[in-house]
XYZ file of C-alpha atoms in Angstrom:
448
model
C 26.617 9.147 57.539
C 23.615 10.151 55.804
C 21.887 7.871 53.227
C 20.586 8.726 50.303
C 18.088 7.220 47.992
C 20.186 5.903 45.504
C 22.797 3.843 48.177
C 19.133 2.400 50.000
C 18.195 1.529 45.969
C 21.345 -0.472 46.043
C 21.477 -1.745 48.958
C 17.812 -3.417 48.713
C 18.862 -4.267 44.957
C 22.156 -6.452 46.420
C 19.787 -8.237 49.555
C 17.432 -9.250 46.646
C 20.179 -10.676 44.629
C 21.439 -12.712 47.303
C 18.024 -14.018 48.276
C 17.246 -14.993 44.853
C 20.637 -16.953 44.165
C 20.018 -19.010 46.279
C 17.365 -20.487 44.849
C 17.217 -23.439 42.231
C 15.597 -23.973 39.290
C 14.095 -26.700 37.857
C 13.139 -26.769 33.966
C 11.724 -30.531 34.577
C 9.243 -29.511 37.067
C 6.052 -30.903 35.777
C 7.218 -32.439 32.540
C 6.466 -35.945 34.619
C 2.608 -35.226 33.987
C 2.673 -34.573 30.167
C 2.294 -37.908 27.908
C 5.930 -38.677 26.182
C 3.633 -37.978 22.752
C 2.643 -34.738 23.781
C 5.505 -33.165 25.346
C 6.722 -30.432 22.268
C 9.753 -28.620 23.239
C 11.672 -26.344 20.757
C 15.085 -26.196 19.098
C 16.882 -24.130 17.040
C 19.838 -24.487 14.579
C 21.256 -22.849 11.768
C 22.557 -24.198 8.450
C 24.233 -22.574 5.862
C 22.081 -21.465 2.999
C 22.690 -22.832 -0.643
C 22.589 -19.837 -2.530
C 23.801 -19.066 -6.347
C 23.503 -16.036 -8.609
C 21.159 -16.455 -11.756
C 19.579 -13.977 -13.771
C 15.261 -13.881 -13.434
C 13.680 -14.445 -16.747
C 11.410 -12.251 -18.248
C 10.578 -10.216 -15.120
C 7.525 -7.927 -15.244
C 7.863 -4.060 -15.670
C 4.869 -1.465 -15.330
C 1.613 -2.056 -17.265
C 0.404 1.481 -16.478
C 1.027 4.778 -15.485
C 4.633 4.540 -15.274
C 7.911 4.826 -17.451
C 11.347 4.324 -16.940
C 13.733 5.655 -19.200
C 17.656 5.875 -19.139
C 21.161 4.034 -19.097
C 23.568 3.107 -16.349
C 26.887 1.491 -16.625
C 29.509 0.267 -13.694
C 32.740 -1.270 -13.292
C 30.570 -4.721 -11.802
C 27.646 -4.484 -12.976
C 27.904 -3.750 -16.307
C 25.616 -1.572 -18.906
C 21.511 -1.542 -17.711
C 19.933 0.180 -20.338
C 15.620 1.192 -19.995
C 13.274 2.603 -22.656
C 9.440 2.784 -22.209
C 6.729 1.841 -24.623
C 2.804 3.629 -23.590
C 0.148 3.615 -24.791
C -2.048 7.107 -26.259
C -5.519 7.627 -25.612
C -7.839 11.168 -26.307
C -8.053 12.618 -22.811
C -11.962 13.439 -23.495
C -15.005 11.226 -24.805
C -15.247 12.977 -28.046
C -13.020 15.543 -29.916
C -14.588 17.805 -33.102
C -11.539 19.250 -35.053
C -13.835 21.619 -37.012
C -13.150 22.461 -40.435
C -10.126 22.772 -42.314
C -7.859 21.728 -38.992
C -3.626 22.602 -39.074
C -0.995 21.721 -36.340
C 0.281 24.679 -34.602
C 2.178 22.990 -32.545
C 2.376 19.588 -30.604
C 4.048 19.060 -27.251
C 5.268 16.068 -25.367
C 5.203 16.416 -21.942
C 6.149 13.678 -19.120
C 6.424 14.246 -15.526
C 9.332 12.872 -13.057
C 8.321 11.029 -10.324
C 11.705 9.815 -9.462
C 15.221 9.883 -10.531
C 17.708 6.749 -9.782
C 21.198 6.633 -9.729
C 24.149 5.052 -8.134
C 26.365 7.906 -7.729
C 25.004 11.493 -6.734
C 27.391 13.412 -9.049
C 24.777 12.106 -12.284
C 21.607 13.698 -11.129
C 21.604 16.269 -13.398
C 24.253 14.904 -16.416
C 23.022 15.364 -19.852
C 21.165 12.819 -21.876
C 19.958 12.029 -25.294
C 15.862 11.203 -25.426
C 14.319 10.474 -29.292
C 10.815 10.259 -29.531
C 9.532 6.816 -32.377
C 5.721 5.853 -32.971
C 5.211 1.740 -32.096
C 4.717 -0.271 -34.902
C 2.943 -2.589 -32.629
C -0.406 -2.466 -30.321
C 0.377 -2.531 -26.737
C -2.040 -4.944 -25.224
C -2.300 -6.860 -21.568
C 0.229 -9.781 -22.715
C 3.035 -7.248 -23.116
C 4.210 -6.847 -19.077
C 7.994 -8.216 -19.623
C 10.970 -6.242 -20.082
C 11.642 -8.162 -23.455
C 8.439 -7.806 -24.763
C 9.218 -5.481 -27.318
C 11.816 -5.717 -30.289
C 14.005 -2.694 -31.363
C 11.944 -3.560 -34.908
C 8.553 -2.417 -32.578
C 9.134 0.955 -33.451
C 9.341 2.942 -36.368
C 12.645 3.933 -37.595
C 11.773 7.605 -37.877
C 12.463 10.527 -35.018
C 9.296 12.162 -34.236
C 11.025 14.131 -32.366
C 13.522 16.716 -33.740
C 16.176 14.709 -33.168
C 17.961 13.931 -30.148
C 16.391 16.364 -27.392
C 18.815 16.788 -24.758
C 17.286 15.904 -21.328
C 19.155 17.087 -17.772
C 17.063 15.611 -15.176
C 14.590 18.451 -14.729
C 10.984 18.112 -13.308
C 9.583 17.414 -16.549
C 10.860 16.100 -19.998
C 9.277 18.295 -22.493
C 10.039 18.307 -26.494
C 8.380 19.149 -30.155
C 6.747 16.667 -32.291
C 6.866 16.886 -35.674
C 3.759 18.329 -37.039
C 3.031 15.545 -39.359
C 2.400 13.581 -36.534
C -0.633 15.473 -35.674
C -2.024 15.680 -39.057
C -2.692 12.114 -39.195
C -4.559 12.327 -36.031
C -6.737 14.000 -38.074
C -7.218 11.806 -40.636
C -8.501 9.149 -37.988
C -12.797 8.441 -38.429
C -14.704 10.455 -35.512
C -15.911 7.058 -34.406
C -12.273 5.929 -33.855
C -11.146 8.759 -32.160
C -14.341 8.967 -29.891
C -13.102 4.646 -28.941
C -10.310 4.080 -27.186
C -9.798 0.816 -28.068
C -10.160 1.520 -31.220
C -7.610 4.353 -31.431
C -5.253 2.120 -29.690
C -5.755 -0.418 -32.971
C -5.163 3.202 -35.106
C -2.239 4.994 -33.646
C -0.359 2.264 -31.501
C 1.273 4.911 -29.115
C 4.969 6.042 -28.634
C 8.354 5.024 -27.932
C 10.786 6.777 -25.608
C 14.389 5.692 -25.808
C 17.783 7.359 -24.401
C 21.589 6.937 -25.392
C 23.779 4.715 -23.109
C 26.650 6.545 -21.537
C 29.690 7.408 -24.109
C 31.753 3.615 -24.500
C 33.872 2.716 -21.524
C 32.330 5.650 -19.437
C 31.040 4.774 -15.859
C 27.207 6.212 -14.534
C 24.310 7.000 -15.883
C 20.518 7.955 -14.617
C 17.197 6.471 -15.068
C 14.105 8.784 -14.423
C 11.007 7.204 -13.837
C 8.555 9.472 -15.294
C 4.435 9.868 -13.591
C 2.359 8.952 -16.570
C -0.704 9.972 -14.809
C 0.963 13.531 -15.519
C 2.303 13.277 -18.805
C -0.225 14.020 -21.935
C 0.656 14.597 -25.723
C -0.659 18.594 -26.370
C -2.145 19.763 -29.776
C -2.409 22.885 -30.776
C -4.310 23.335 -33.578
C -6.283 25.755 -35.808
C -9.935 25.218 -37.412
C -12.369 27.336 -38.960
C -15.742 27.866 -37.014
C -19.379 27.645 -38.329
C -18.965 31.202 -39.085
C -15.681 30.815 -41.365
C -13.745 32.349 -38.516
C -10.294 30.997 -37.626
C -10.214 29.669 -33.882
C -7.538 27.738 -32.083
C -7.772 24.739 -29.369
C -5.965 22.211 -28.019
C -6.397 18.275 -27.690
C -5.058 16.129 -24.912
C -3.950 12.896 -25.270
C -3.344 10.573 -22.201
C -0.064 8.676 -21.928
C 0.455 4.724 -20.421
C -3.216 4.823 -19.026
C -4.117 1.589 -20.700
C -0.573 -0.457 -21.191
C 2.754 1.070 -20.592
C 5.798 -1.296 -20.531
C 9.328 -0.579 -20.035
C 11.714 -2.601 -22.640
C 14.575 -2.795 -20.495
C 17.861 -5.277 -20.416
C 20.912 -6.042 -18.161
C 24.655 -6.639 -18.609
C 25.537 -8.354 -15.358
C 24.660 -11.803 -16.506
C 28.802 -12.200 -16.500
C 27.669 -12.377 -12.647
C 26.213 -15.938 -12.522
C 28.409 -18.197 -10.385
C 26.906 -21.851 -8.875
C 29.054 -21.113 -5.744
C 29.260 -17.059 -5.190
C 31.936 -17.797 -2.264
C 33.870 -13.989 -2.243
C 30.451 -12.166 -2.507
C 26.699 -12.048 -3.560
C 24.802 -9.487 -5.984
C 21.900 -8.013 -6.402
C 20.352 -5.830 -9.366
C 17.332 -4.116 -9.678
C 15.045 -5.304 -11.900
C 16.331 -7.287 -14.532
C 19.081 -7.589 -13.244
C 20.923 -10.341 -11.407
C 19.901 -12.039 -8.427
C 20.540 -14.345 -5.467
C 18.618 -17.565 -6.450
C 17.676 -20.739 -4.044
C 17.436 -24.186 -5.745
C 13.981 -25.548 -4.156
C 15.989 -28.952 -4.406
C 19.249 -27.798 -2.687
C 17.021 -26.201 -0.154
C 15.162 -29.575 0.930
C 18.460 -31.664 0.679
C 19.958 -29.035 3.161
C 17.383 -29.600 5.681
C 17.552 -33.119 4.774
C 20.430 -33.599 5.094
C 21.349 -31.599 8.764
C 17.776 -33.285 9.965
C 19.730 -36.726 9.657
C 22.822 -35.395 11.097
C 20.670 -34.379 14.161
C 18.754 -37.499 13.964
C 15.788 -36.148 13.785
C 12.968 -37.644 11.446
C 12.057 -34.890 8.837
C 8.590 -35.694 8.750
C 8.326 -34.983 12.299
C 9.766 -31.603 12.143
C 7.324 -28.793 13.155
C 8.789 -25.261 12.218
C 7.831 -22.922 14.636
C 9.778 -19.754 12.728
C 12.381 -20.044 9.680
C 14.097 -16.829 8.572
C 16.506 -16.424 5.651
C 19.298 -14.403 6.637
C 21.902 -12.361 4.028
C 24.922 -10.392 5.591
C 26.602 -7.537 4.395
C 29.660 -5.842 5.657
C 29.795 -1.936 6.503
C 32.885 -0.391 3.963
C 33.346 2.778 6.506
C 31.124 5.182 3.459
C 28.729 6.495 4.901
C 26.683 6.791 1.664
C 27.544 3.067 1.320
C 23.378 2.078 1.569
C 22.318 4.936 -0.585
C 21.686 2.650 -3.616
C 21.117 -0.589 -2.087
C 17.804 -1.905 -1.879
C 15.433 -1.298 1.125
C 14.565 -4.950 1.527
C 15.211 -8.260 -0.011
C 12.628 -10.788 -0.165
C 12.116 -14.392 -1.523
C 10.032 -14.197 -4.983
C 8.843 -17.336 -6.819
C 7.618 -17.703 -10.452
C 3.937 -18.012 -10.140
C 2.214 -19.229 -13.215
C -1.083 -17.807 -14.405
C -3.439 -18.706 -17.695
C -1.452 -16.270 -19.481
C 1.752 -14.841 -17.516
C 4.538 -15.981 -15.176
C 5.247 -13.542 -12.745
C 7.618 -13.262 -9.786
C 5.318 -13.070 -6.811
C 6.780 -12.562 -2.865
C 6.068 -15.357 -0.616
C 2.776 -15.273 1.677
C 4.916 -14.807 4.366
C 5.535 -10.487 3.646
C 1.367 -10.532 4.046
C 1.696 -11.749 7.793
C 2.030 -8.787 10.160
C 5.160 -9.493 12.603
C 6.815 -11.577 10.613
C 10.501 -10.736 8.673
C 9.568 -9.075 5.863
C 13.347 -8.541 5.186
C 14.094 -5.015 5.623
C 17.921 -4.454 5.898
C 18.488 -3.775 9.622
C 21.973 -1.576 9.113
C 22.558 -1.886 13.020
C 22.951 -5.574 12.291
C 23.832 -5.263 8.610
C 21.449 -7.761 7.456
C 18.053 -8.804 5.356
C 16.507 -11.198 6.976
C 13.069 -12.592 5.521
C 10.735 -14.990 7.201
C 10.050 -18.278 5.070
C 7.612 -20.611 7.790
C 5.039 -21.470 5.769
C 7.183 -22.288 2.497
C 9.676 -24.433 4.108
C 7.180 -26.444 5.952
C 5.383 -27.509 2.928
C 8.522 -27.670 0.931
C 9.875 -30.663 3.227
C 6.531 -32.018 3.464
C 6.222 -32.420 -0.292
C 8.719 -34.473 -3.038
C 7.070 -33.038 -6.138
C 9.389 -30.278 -6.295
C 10.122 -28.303 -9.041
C 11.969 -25.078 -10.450
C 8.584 -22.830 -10.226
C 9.683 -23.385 -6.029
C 12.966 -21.636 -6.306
C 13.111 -18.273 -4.821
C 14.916 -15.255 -6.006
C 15.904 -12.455 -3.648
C 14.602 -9.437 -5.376
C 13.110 -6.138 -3.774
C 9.524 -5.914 -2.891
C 6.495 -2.851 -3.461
C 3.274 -2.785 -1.456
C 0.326 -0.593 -2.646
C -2.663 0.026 0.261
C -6.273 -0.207 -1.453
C -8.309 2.369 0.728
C -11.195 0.872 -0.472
C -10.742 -2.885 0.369
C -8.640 -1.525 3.008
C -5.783 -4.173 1.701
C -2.159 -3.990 1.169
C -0.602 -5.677 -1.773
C 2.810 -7.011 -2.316
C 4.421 -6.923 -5.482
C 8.185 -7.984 -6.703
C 9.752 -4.120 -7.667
C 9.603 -3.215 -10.986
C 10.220 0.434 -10.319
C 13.218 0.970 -8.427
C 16.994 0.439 -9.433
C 19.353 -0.589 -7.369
C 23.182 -2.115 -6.395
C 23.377 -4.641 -3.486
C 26.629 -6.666 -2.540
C 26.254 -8.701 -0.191
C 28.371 -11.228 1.727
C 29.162 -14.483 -0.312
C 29.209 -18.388 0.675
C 32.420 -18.552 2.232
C 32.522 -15.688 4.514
C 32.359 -15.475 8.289
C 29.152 -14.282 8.341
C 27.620 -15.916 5.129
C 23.996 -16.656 4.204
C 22.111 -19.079 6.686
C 18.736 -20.519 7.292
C 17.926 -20.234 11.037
C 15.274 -22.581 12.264
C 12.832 -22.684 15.741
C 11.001 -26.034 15.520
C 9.884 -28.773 17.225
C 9.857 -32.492 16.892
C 7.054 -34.218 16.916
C 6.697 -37.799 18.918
């Protein structure tokens, strides 16, 4: 019979099998030499996670160069409505209106950067947009979605009234002409300042109808304010008494920009989410840890285990959130790329919900949703050794599950994490009581 390479593969394949069986093992070998104080060896376990659902307060929106505008209502999540406040500056040092200036015409013009929705089929619905002036200056405290009052902005269109808006690449409508002729009332020296200008025309107000009362869907566009501008047309005599035409430009959101934006899924909050867990983007709700519950958890199992929890030594701690697969294949469409823990970080003169250290450490869970295991999982070391290490714990230690952003700096060469105030999106994910619920899974060792 004539042998071929693959039955001589096997054949060597089945002698090395054999040879190797029969050999032990011993996982002791050696451990006689190390000190009983030095000998580390690691464990794992898993617990399950105390998790609730609370609304974040006051969560941050865009400060520049962006705007989100639009309405969307579900059957669970209820009504998120967004309007957008910016900021308008002159687009050059110095403009000379010449004499005897008139408003030809005056154009608002922002460009889409990106359209959200949770159901394809309202990409390109109609919507309402109106146009108001602030009645307010927009200045570096103003970063929260309820910064602004509806009272902020003038009660007068200046647009001609509601300017129907279906989605397109840009969002483009008339302002009234009276508008423009008190820009040119405004002192050279203010106009030529744009701080000053700021203090004399606060800037505009964008706002869009919810959908029609008891009606499901909706769209928010997020509009590219470093491509938007305010265009006007106007006419002037020259030196010579002759009538000319030019235009101004007028920069949109690149000083302050803020989106005033609000959420109806606070019905959502529940102490002990046992069917199910949500998540909405940006104001909306989200999967909060209690710092407290947290520690009392590991407390609590570390006894069980009889293991002191001062001795504990995490080697790797990962948060991990389940969701189940509904058989749509568009099911992850709208969900949220990743999910990871957020605390409230307190500055001089702003809270803001910051990501953990842990999404700056390459390698580590930065809680991506893995769909061929149909879960986030986010890596929490670092905060979970110093939260057991410490007693002086307190709500500003909670986390919130929210989507994360990065931005790269070229020039520091530096990438920078940032809890998403962009993006919209629908996440339900698997609650307390289910077979695959949330869980903290540790690697650690205890130290002798």
């Amino acid at each position: 019979m004539k042998r071929t390479g693959v039955s001589l593969g096997v054949a060597a394949l089945l002698t090395l099998f054999f040879l190797t069986s029969c050999i032990d093992t011993d996982n002791t070998l050696g451990s006689a030499m190390v000190p009983e104080n030095q000998d580390i060896s690691l464990h794992v376990a898993t617990l399950d996670l105390p998790v609730t659902l609370r609304m974040a307060d006051s969560l941050q929106t865009s400060v520049s160069n962006s705007a989100t505008v639009g309405a969307i209502r579900t059957e669970r999540f209820g009504l998120f409505h967004s309007d957008a406040a910016v900021s308008l500056t002159a687009a050059v040092d110095s403009i000379i209106w010449g004499k005897n200036p008139s408003v030809r015409s005056l154009i608002l013009s922002l460009a889409v950067d990106t359209t959200l929705v949770v159901d394809a089929s309202q990409l390109s619905i109609p919507q309402n947009f109106y146009v108001y002036q602030l009645n307010v200056e927009l200045d570096s405290t103003m970063i929260y979605n309820n910064s602004l009052k509806p009272t902020d902005h003038k009660a007068e269109l200046l647009s001609d009234g509601g300017t129907v808006f279906t989605g397109d690449d840009a969002y483009i409508v008339d302002i009234k002409k009276e508008f423009g002729e008190k820009l040119f009332r405004i002192p050279m020296a203010t106009l030529d300042s744009a701080e000053l200008f700021m203090k004399a025309c606060y800037g505009l107000y964008i706002a869009c109808d919810d959908p029609l009362e008891g009606m499901e869907g909706g769209r928010l566009t997020c509009f590219d304010l470093s491509a938007s501008y305010l265009y006007l047309v106007y006419d002037y005599d020259d030196d010579e008494g002759a009538r000319r035409s030019n235009t101004a430009t007028f920069n949109l959101g690149s000083y302050y920009s803020v989106n005033v934006s609000s959420a109806g899924s606070r019905s959502l909050e529940h102490a002990d989410p046992a069917k199910a867990l949500y998540m909405e983007g940006l104001c909306g709700i989200k999967p909060h840890i209690d710092a407290q519950q947290l520690r009392s958890t590991v407390t609590a199992w570390a006894a069980s285990a009889g293991v002191p929890l001062e001795n504990i030594l995490i080697a790797k701690a990962t948060l991990t959130f389940p969701v189940e697969y509904n058989g749509d294949r568009n099911q992850y469409d709208y969900y949220s790329t990743n999910l990871f823990p957020c605390k409230r970080v307190r500055g001089t003169s702003s809270v803001n919900y910051t990501p953990l250290d842990e999404i700056n450490n390459t390698g580590m869970e930065d809680g991506m949703l893995n769909r061929s295991l149909l879960q986030y999982t986010s890596n929490i070391s670092i905060y979970l050794q110093d939260l057991i290490r410490r007693t002086d714990i307190t709500a500003d230690d909670d986390l919130w599950m929210m989507p994360t952003l990065s931005f790269y700096n070229s020039y520091t060469s530096t990438t920078y994490y940032y809890a998403d105030y962009y993006y919209y999106a629908q996440n339900t994910l698997n609650g307390t009581a289910a077979e695959r619920h949330p869980v903290l899974n540790l690697t650690y060792a205890v130290l002798k």
